[in-house]
PDB file of N, CA and C in Angstrom:
ATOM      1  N   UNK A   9     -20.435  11.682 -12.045  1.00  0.00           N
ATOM      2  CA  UNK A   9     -19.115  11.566 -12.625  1.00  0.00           C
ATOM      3  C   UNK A   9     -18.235  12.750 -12.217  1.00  0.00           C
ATOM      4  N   UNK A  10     -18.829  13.787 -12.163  1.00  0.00           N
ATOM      5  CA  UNK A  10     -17.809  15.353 -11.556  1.00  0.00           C
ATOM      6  C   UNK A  10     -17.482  14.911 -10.507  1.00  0.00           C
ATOM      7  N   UNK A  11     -17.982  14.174  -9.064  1.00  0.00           N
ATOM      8  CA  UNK A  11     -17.812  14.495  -7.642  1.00  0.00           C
ATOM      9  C   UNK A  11     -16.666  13.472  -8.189  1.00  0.00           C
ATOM     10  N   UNK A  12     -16.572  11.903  -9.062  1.00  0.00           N
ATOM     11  CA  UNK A  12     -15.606  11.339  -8.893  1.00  0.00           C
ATOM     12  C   UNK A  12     -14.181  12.023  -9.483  1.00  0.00           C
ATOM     13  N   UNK A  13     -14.403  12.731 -10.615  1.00  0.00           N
ATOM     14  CA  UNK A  13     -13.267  13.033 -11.099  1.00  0.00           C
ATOM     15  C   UNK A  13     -12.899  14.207 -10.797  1.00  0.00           C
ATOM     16  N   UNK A  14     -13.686  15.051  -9.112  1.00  0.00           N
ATOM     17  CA  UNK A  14     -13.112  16.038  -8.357  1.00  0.00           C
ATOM     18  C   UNK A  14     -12.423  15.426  -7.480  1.00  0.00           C
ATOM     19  N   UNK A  15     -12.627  14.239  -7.045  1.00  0.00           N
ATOM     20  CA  UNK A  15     -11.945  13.177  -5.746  1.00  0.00           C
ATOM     21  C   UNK A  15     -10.859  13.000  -6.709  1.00  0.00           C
ATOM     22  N   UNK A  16     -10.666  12.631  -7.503  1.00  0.00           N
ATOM     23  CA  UNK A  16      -9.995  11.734  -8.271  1.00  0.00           C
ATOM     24  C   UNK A  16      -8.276  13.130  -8.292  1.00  0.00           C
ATOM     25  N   UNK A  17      -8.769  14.447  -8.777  1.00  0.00           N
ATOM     26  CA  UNK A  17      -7.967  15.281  -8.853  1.00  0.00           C
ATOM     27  C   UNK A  17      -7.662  15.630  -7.707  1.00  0.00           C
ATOM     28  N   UNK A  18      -8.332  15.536  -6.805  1.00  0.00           N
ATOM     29  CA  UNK A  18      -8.135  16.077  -5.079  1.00  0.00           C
ATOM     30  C   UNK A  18      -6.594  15.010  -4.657  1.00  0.00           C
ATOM     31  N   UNK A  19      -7.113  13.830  -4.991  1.00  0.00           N
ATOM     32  CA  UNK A  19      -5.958  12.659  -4.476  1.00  0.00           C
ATOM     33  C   UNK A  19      -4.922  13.151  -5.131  1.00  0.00           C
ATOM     34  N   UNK A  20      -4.899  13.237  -6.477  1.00  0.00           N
ATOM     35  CA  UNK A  20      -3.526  13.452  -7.365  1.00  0.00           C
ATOM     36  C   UNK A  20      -3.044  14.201  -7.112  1.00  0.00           C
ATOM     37  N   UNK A  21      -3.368  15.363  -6.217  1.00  0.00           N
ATOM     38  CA  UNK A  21      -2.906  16.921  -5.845  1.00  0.00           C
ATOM     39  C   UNK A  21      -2.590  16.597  -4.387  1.00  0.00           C
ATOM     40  N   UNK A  22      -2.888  15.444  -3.749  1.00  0.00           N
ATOM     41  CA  UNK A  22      -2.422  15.005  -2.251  1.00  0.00           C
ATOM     42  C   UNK A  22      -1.330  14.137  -2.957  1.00  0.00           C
ATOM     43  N   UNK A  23      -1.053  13.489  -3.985  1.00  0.00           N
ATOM     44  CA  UNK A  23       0.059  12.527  -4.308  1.00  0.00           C
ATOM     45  C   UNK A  23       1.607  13.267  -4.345  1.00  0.00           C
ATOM     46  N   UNK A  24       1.134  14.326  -5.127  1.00  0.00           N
ATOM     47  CA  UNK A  24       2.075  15.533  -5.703  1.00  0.00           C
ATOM     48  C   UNK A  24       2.770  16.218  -4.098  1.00  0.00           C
ATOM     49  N   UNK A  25       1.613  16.340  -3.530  1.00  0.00           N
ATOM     50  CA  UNK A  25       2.268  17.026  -2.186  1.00  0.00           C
ATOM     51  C   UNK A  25       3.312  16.153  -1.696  1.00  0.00           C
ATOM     52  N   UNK A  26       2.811  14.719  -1.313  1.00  0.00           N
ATOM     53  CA  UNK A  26       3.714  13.882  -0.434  1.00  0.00           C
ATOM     54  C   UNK A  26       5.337  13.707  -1.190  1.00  0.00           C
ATOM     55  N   UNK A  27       5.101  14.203  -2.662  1.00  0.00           N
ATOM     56  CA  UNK A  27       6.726  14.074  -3.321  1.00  0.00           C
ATOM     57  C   UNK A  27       7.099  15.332  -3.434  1.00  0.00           C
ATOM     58  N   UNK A  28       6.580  16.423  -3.287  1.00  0.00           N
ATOM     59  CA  UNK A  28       7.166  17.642  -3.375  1.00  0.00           C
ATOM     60  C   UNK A  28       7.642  18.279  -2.041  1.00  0.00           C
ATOM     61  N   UNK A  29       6.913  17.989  -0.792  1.00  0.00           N
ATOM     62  CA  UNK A  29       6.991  18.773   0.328  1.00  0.00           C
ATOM     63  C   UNK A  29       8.137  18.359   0.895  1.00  0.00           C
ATOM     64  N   UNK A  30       8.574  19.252   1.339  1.00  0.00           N
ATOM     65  CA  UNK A  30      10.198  19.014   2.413  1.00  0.00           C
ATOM     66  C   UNK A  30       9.954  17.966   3.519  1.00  0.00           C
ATOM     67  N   UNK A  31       8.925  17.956   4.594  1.00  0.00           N
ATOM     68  CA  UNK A  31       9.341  17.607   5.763  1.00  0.00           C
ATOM     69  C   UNK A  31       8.180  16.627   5.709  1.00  0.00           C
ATOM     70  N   UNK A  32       7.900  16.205   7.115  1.00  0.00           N
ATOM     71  CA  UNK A  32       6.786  15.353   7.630  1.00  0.00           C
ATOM     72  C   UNK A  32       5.440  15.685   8.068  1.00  0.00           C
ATOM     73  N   UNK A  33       5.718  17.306   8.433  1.00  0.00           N
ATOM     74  CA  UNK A  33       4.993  17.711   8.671  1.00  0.00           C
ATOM     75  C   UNK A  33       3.931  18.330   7.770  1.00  0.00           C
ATOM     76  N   UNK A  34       4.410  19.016   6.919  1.00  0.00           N
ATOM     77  CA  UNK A  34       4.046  19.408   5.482  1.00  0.00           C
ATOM     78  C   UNK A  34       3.153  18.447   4.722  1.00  0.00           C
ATOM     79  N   UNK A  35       3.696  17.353   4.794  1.00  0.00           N
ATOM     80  CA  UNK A  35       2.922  15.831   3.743  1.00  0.00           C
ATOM     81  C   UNK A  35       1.848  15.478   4.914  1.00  0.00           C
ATOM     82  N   UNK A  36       1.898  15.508   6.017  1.00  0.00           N
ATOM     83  CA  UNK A  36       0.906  15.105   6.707  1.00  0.00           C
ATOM     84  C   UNK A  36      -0.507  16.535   6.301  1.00  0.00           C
ATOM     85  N   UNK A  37       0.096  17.205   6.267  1.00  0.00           N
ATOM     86  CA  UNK A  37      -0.839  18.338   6.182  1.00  0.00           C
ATOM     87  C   UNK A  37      -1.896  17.583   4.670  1.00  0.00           C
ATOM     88  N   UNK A  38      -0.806  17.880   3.729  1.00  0.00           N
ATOM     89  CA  UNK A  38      -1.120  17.592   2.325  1.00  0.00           C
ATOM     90  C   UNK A  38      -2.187  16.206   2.090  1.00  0.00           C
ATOM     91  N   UNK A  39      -1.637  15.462   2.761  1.00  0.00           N
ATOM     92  CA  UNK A  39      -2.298  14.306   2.987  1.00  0.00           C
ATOM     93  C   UNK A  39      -3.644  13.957   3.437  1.00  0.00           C
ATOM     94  N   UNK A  40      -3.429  15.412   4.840  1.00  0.00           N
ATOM     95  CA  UNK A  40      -4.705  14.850   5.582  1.00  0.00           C
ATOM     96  C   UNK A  40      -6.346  15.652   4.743  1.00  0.00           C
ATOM     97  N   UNK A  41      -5.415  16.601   4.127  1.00  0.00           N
ATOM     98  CA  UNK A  41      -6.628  17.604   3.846  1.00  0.00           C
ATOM     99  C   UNK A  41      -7.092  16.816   2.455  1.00  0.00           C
ATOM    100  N   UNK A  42      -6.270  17.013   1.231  1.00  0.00           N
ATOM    101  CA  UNK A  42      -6.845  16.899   0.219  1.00  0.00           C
ATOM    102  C   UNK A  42      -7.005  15.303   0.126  1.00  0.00           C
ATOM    103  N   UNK A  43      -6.364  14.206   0.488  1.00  0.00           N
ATOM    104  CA  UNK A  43      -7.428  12.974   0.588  1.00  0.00           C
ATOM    105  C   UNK A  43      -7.993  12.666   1.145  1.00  0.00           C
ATOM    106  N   UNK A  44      -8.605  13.077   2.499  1.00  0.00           N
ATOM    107  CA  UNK A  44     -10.135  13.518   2.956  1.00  0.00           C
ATOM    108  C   UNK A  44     -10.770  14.180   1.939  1.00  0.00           C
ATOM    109  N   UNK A  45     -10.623  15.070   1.590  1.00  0.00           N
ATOM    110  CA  UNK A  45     -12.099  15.783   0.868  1.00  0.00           C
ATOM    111  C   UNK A  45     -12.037  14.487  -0.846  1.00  0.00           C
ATOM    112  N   UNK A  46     -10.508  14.492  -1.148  1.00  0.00           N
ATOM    113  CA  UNK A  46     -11.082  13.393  -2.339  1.00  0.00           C
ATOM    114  C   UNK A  46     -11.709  12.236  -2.122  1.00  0.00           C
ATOM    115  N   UNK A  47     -11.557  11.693  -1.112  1.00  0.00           N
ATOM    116  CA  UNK A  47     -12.322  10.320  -0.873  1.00  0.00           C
ATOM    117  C   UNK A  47     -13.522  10.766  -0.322  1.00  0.00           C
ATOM    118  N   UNK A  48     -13.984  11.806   0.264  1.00  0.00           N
ATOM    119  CA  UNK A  48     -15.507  12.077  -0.103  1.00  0.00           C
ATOM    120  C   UNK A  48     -15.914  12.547  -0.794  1.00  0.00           C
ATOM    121  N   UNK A  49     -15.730  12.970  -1.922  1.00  0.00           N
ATOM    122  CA  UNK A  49     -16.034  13.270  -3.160  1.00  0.00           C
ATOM    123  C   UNK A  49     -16.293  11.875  -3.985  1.00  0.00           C
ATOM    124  N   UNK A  50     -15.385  11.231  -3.764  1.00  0.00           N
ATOM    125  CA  UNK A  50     -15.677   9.949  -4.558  1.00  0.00           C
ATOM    126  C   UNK A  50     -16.499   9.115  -3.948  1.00  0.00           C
ATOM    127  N   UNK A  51     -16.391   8.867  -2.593  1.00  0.00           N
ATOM    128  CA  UNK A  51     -17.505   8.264  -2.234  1.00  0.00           C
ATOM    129  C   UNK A  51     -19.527   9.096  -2.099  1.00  0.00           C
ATOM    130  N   UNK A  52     -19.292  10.261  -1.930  1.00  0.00           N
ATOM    131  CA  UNK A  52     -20.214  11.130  -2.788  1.00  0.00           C
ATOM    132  C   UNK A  52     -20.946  10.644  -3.945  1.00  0.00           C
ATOM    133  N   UNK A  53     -19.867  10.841  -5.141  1.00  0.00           N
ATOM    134  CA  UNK A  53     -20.067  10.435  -6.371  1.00  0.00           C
ATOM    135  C   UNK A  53     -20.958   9.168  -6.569  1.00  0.00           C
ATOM    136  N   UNK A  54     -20.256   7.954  -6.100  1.00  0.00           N
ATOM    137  CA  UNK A  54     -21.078   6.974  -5.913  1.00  0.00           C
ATOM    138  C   UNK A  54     -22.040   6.440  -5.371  1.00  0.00           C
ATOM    139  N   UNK A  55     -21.885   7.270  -3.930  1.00  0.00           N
ATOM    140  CA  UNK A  55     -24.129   7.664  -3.657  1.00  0.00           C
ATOM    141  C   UNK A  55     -24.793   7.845  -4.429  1.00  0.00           C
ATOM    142  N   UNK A  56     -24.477   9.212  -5.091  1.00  0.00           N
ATOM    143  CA  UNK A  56     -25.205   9.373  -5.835  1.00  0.00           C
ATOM    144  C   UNK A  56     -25.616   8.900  -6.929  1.00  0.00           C
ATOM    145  N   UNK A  57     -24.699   7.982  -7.636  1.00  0.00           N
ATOM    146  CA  UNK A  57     -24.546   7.283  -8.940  1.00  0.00           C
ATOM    147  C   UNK A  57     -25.626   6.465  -8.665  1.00  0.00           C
ATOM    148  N   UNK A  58     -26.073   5.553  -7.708  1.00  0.00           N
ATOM    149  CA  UNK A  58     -26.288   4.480  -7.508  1.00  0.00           C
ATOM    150  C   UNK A  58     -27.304   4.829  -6.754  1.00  0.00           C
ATOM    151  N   UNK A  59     -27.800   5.930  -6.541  1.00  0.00           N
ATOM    152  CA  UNK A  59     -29.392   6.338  -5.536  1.00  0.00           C
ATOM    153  C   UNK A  59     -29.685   7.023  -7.013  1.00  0.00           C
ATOM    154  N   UNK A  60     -29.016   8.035  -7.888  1.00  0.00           N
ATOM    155  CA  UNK A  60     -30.000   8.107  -8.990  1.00  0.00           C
ATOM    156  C   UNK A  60     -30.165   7.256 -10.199  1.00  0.00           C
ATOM    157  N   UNK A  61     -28.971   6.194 -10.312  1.00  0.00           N
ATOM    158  CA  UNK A  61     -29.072   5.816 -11.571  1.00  0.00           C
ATOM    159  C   UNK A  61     -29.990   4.659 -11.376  1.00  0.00           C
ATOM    160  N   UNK A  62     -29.852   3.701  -9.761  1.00  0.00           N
ATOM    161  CA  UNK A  62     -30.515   2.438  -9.674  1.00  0.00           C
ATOM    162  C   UNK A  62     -31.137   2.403  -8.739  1.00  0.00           C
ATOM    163  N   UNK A  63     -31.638   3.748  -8.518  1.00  0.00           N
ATOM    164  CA  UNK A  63     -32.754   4.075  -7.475  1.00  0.00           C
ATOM    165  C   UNK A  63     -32.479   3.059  -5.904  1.00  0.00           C
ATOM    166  N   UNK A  64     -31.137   2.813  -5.592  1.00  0.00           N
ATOM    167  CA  UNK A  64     -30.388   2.207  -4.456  1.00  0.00           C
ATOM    168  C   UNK A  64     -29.501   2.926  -3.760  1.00  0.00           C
ATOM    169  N   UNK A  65     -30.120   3.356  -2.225  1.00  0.00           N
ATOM    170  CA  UNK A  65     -29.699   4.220  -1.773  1.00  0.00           C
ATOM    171  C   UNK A  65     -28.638   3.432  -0.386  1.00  0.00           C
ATOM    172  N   UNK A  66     -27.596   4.053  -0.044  1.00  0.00           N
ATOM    173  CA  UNK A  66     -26.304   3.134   0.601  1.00  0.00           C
ATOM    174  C   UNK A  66     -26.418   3.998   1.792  1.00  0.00           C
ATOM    175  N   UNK A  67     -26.969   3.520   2.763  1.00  0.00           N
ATOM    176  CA  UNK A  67     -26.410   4.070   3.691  1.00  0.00           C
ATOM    177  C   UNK A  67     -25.203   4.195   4.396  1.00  0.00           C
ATOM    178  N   UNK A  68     -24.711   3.011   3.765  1.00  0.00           N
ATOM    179  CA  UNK A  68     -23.039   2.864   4.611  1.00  0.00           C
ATOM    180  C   UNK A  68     -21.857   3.584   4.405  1.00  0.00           C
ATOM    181  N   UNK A  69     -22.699   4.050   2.895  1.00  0.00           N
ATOM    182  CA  UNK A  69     -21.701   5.091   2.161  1.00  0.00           C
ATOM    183  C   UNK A  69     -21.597   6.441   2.854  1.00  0.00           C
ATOM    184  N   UNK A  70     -22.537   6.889   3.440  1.00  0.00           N
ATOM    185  CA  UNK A  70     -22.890   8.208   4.274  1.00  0.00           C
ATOM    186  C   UNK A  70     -21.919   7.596   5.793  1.00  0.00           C
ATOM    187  N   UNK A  71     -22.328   6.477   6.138  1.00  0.00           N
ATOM    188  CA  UNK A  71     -21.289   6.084   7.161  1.00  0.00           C
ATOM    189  C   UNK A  71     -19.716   6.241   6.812  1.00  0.00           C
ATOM    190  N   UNK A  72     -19.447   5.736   6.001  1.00  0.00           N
ATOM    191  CA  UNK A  72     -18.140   6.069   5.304  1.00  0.00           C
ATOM    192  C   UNK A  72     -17.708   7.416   5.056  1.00  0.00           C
ATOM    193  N   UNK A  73     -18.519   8.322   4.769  1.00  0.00           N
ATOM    194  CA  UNK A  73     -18.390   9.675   4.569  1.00  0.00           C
ATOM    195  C   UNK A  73     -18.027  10.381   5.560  1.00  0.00           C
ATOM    196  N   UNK A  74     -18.890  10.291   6.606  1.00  0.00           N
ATOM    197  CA  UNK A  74     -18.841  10.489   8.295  1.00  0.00           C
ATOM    198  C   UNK A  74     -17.574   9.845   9.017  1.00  0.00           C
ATOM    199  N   UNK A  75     -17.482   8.882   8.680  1.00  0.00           N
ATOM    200  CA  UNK A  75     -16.075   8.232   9.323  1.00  0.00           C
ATOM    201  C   UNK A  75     -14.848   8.649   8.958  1.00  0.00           C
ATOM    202  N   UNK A  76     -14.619   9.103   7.803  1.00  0.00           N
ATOM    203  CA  UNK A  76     -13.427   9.661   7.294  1.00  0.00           C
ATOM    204  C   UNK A  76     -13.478  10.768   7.097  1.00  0.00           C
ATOM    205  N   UNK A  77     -14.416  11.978   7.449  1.00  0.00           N
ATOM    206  CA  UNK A  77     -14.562  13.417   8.050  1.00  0.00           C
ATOM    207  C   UNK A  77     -13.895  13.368   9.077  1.00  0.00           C
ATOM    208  N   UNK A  78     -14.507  12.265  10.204  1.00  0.00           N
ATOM    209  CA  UNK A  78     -14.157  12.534  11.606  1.00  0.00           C
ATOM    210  C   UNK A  78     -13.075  12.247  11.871  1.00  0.00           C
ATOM    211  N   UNK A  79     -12.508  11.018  11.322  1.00  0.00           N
ATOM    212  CA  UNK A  79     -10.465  10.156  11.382  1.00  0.00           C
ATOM    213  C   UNK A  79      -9.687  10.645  10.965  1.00  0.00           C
ATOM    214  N   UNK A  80      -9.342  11.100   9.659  1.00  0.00           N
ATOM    215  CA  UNK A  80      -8.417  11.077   9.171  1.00  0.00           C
ATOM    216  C   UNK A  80      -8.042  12.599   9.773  1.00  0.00           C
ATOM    217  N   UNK A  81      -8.524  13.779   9.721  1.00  0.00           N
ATOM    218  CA  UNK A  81      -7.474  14.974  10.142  1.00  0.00           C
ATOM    219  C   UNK A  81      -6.970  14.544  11.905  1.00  0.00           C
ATOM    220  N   UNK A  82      -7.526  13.976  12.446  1.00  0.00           N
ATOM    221  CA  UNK A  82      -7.573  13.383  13.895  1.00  0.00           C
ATOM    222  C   UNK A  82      -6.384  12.934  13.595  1.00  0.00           C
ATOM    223  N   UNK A  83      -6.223  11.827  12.790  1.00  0.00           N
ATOM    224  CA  UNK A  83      -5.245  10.521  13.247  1.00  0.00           C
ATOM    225  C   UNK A  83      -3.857  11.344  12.420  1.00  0.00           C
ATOM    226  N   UNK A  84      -4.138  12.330  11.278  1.00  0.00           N
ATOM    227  CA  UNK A  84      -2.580  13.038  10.719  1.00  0.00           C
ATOM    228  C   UNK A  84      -2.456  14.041  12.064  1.00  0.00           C
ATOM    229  N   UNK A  85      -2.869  14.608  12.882  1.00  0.00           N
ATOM    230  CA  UNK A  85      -2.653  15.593  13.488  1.00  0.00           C
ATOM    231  C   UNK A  85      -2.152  14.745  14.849  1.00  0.00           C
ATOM    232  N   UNK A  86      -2.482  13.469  15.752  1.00  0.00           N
ATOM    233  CA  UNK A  86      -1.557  12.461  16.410  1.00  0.00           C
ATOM    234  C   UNK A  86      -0.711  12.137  15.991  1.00  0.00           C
ATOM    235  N   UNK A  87      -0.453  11.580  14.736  1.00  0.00           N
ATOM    236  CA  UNK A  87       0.741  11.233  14.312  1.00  0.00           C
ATOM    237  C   UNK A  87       1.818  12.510  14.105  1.00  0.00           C
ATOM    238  N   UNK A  88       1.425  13.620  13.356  1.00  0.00           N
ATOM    239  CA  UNK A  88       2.481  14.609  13.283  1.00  0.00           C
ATOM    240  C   UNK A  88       2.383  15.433  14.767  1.00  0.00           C
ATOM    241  N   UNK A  89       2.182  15.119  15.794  1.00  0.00           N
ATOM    242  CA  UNK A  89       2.566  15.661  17.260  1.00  0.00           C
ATOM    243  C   UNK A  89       3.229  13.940  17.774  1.00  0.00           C
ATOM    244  N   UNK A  90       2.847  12.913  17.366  1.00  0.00           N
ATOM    245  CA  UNK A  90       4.218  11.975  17.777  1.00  0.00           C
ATOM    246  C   UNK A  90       5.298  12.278  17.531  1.00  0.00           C
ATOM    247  N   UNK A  91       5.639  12.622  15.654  1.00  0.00           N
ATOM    248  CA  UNK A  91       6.536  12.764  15.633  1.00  0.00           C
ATOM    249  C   UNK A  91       7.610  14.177  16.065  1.00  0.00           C
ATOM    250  N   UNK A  92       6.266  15.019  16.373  1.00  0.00           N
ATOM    251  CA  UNK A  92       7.232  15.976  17.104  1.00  0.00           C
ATOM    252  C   UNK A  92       8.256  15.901  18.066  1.00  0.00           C
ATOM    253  N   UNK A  93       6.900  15.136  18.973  1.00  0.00           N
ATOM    254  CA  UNK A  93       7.559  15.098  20.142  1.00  0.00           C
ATOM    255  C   UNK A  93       8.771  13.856  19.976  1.00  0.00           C
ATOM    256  N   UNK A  94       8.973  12.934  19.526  1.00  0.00           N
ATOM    257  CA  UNK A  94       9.847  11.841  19.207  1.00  0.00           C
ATOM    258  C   UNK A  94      10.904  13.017  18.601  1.00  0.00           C
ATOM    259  N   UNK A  95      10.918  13.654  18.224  1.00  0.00           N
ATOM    260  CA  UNK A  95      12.385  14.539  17.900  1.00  0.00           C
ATOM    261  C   UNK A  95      12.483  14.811  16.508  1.00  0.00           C
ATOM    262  N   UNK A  96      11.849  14.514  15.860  1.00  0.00           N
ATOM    263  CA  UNK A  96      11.691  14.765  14.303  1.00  0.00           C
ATOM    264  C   UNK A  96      11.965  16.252  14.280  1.00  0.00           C
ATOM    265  N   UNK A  97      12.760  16.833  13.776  1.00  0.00           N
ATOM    266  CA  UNK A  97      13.117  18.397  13.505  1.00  0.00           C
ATOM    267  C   UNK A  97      12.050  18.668  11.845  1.00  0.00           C
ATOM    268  N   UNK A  98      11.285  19.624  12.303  1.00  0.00           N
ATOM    269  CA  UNK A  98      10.814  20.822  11.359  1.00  0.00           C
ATOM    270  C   UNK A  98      11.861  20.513   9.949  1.00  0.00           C
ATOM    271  N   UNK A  99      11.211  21.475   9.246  1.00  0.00           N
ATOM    272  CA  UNK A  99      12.346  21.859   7.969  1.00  0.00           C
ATOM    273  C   UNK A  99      12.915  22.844   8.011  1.00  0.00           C
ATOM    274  N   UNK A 100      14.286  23.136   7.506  1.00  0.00           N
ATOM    275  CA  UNK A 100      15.114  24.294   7.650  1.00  0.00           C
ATOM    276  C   UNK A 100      14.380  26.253   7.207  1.00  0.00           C
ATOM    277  N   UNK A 101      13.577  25.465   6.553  1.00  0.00           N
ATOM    278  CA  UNK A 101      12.991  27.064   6.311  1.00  0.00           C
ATOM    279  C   UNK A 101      11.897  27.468   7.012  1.00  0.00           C
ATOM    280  N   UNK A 102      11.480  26.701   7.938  1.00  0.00           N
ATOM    281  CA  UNK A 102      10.096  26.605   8.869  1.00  0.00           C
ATOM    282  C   UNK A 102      10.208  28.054  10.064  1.00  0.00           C
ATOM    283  N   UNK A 103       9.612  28.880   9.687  1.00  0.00           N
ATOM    284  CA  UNK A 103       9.430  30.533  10.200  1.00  0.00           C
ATOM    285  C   UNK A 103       9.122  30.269  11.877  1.00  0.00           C
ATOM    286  N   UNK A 104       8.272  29.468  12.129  1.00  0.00           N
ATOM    287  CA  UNK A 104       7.786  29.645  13.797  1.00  0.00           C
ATOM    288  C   UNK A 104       7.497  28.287  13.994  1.00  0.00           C
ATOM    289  N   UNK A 105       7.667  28.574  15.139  1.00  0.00           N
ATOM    290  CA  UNK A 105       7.626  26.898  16.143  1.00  0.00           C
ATOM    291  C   UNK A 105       6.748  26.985  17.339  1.00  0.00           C
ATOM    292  N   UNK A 106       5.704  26.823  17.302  1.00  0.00           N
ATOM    293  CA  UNK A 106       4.895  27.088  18.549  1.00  0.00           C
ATOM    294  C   UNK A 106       4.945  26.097  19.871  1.00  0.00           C
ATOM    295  N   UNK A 107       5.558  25.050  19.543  1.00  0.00           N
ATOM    296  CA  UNK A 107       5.550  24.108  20.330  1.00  0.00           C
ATOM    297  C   UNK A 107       6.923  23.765  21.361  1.00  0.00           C
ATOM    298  N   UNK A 108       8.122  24.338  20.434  1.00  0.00           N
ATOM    299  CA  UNK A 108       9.579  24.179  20.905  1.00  0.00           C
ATOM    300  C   UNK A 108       9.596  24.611  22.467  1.00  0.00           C
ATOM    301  N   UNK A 109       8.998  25.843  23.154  1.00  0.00           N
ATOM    302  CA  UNK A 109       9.072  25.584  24.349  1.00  0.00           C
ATOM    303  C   UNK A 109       8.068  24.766  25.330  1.00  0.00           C
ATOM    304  N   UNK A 110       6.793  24.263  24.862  1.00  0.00           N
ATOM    305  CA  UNK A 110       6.895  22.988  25.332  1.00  0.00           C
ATOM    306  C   UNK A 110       7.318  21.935  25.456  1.00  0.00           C
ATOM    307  N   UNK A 111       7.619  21.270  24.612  1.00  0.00           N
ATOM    308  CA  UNK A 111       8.777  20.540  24.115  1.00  0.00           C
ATOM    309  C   UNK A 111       9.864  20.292  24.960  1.00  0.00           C
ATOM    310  N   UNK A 112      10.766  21.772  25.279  1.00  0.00           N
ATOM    311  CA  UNK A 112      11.504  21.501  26.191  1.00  0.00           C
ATOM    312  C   UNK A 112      11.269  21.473  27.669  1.00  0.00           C
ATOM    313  N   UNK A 113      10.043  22.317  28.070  1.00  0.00           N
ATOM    314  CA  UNK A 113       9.475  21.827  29.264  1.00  0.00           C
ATOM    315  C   UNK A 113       9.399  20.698  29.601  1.00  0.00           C
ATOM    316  N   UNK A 114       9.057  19.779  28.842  1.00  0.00           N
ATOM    317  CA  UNK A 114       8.768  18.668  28.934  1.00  0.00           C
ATOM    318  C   UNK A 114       9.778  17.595  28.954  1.00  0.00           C
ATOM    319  N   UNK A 115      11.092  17.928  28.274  1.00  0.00           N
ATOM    320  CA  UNK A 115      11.778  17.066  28.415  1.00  0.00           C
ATOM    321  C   UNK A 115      13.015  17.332  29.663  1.00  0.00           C
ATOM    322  N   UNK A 116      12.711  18.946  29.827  1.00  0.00           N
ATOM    323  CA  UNK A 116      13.699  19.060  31.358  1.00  0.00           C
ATOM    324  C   UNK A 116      12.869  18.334  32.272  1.00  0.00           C
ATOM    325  N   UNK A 117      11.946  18.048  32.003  1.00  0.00           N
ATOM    326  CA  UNK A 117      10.704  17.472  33.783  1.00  0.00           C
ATOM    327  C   UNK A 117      11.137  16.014  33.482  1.00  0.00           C
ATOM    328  N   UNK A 118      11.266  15.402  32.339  1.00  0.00           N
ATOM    329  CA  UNK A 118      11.774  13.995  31.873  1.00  0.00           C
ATOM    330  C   UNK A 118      12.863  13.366  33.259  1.00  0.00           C
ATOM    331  N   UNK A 119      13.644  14.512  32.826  1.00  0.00           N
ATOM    332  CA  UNK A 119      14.781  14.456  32.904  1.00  0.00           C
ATOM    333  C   UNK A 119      15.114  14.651  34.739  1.00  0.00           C
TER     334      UNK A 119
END
């Protein structure tokens, strides 16, 4: 019951991000981290629920665990370099830009 209702708070604290954070980049962050670790926590939880309570052990659940370790920071970290590069501007208070002169390398060679 803890691992679920640590997933459970992990998500609600990724929900909070996606309405509080300024930009796209920010919520992708928020997103990718804390509902990854909540959805393995919850799927955790229920391994375990169900290998100790009914002595039924899931392997698919460990597949599931593994699969969304390996995807989800992958697929927020493609998507927030699409939208970089597609032109999506940072947020106004955003300190450093590591990418802006690639960026424009890339679009004088476009060009």
């Amino acid at each position: 019951m803890l691992f679920v209702m640590v997933g459970a708070l992990l998500t609600l604290i990724s929900a909070i991000g996606v309405l509080r954070l300024p930009d796209v980049y920010t919520r992708s962050h928020a997103i990718s981290k804390s509902t990854t670790l909540g959805m393995i926590f919850i799927l955790m939880g229920t391994l375990f629920y169900f290998w100790l309570k009914h002595d039924h052990f899931n392997s698919r659940l460990l597949l599931a665990i593994v699969f969304l370790f390996l995807t989800s920071p992958v697929s927020a970290h493609l998507i927030s370099r699409a939208a970089y590069y597609s032109g999506v501007r940072p947020w106004e208070g955003t300190v450093r830009d590591d990418l802006a002169e690639r960026r424009e390398r890339i679009t004088k060679s476009a060009k």
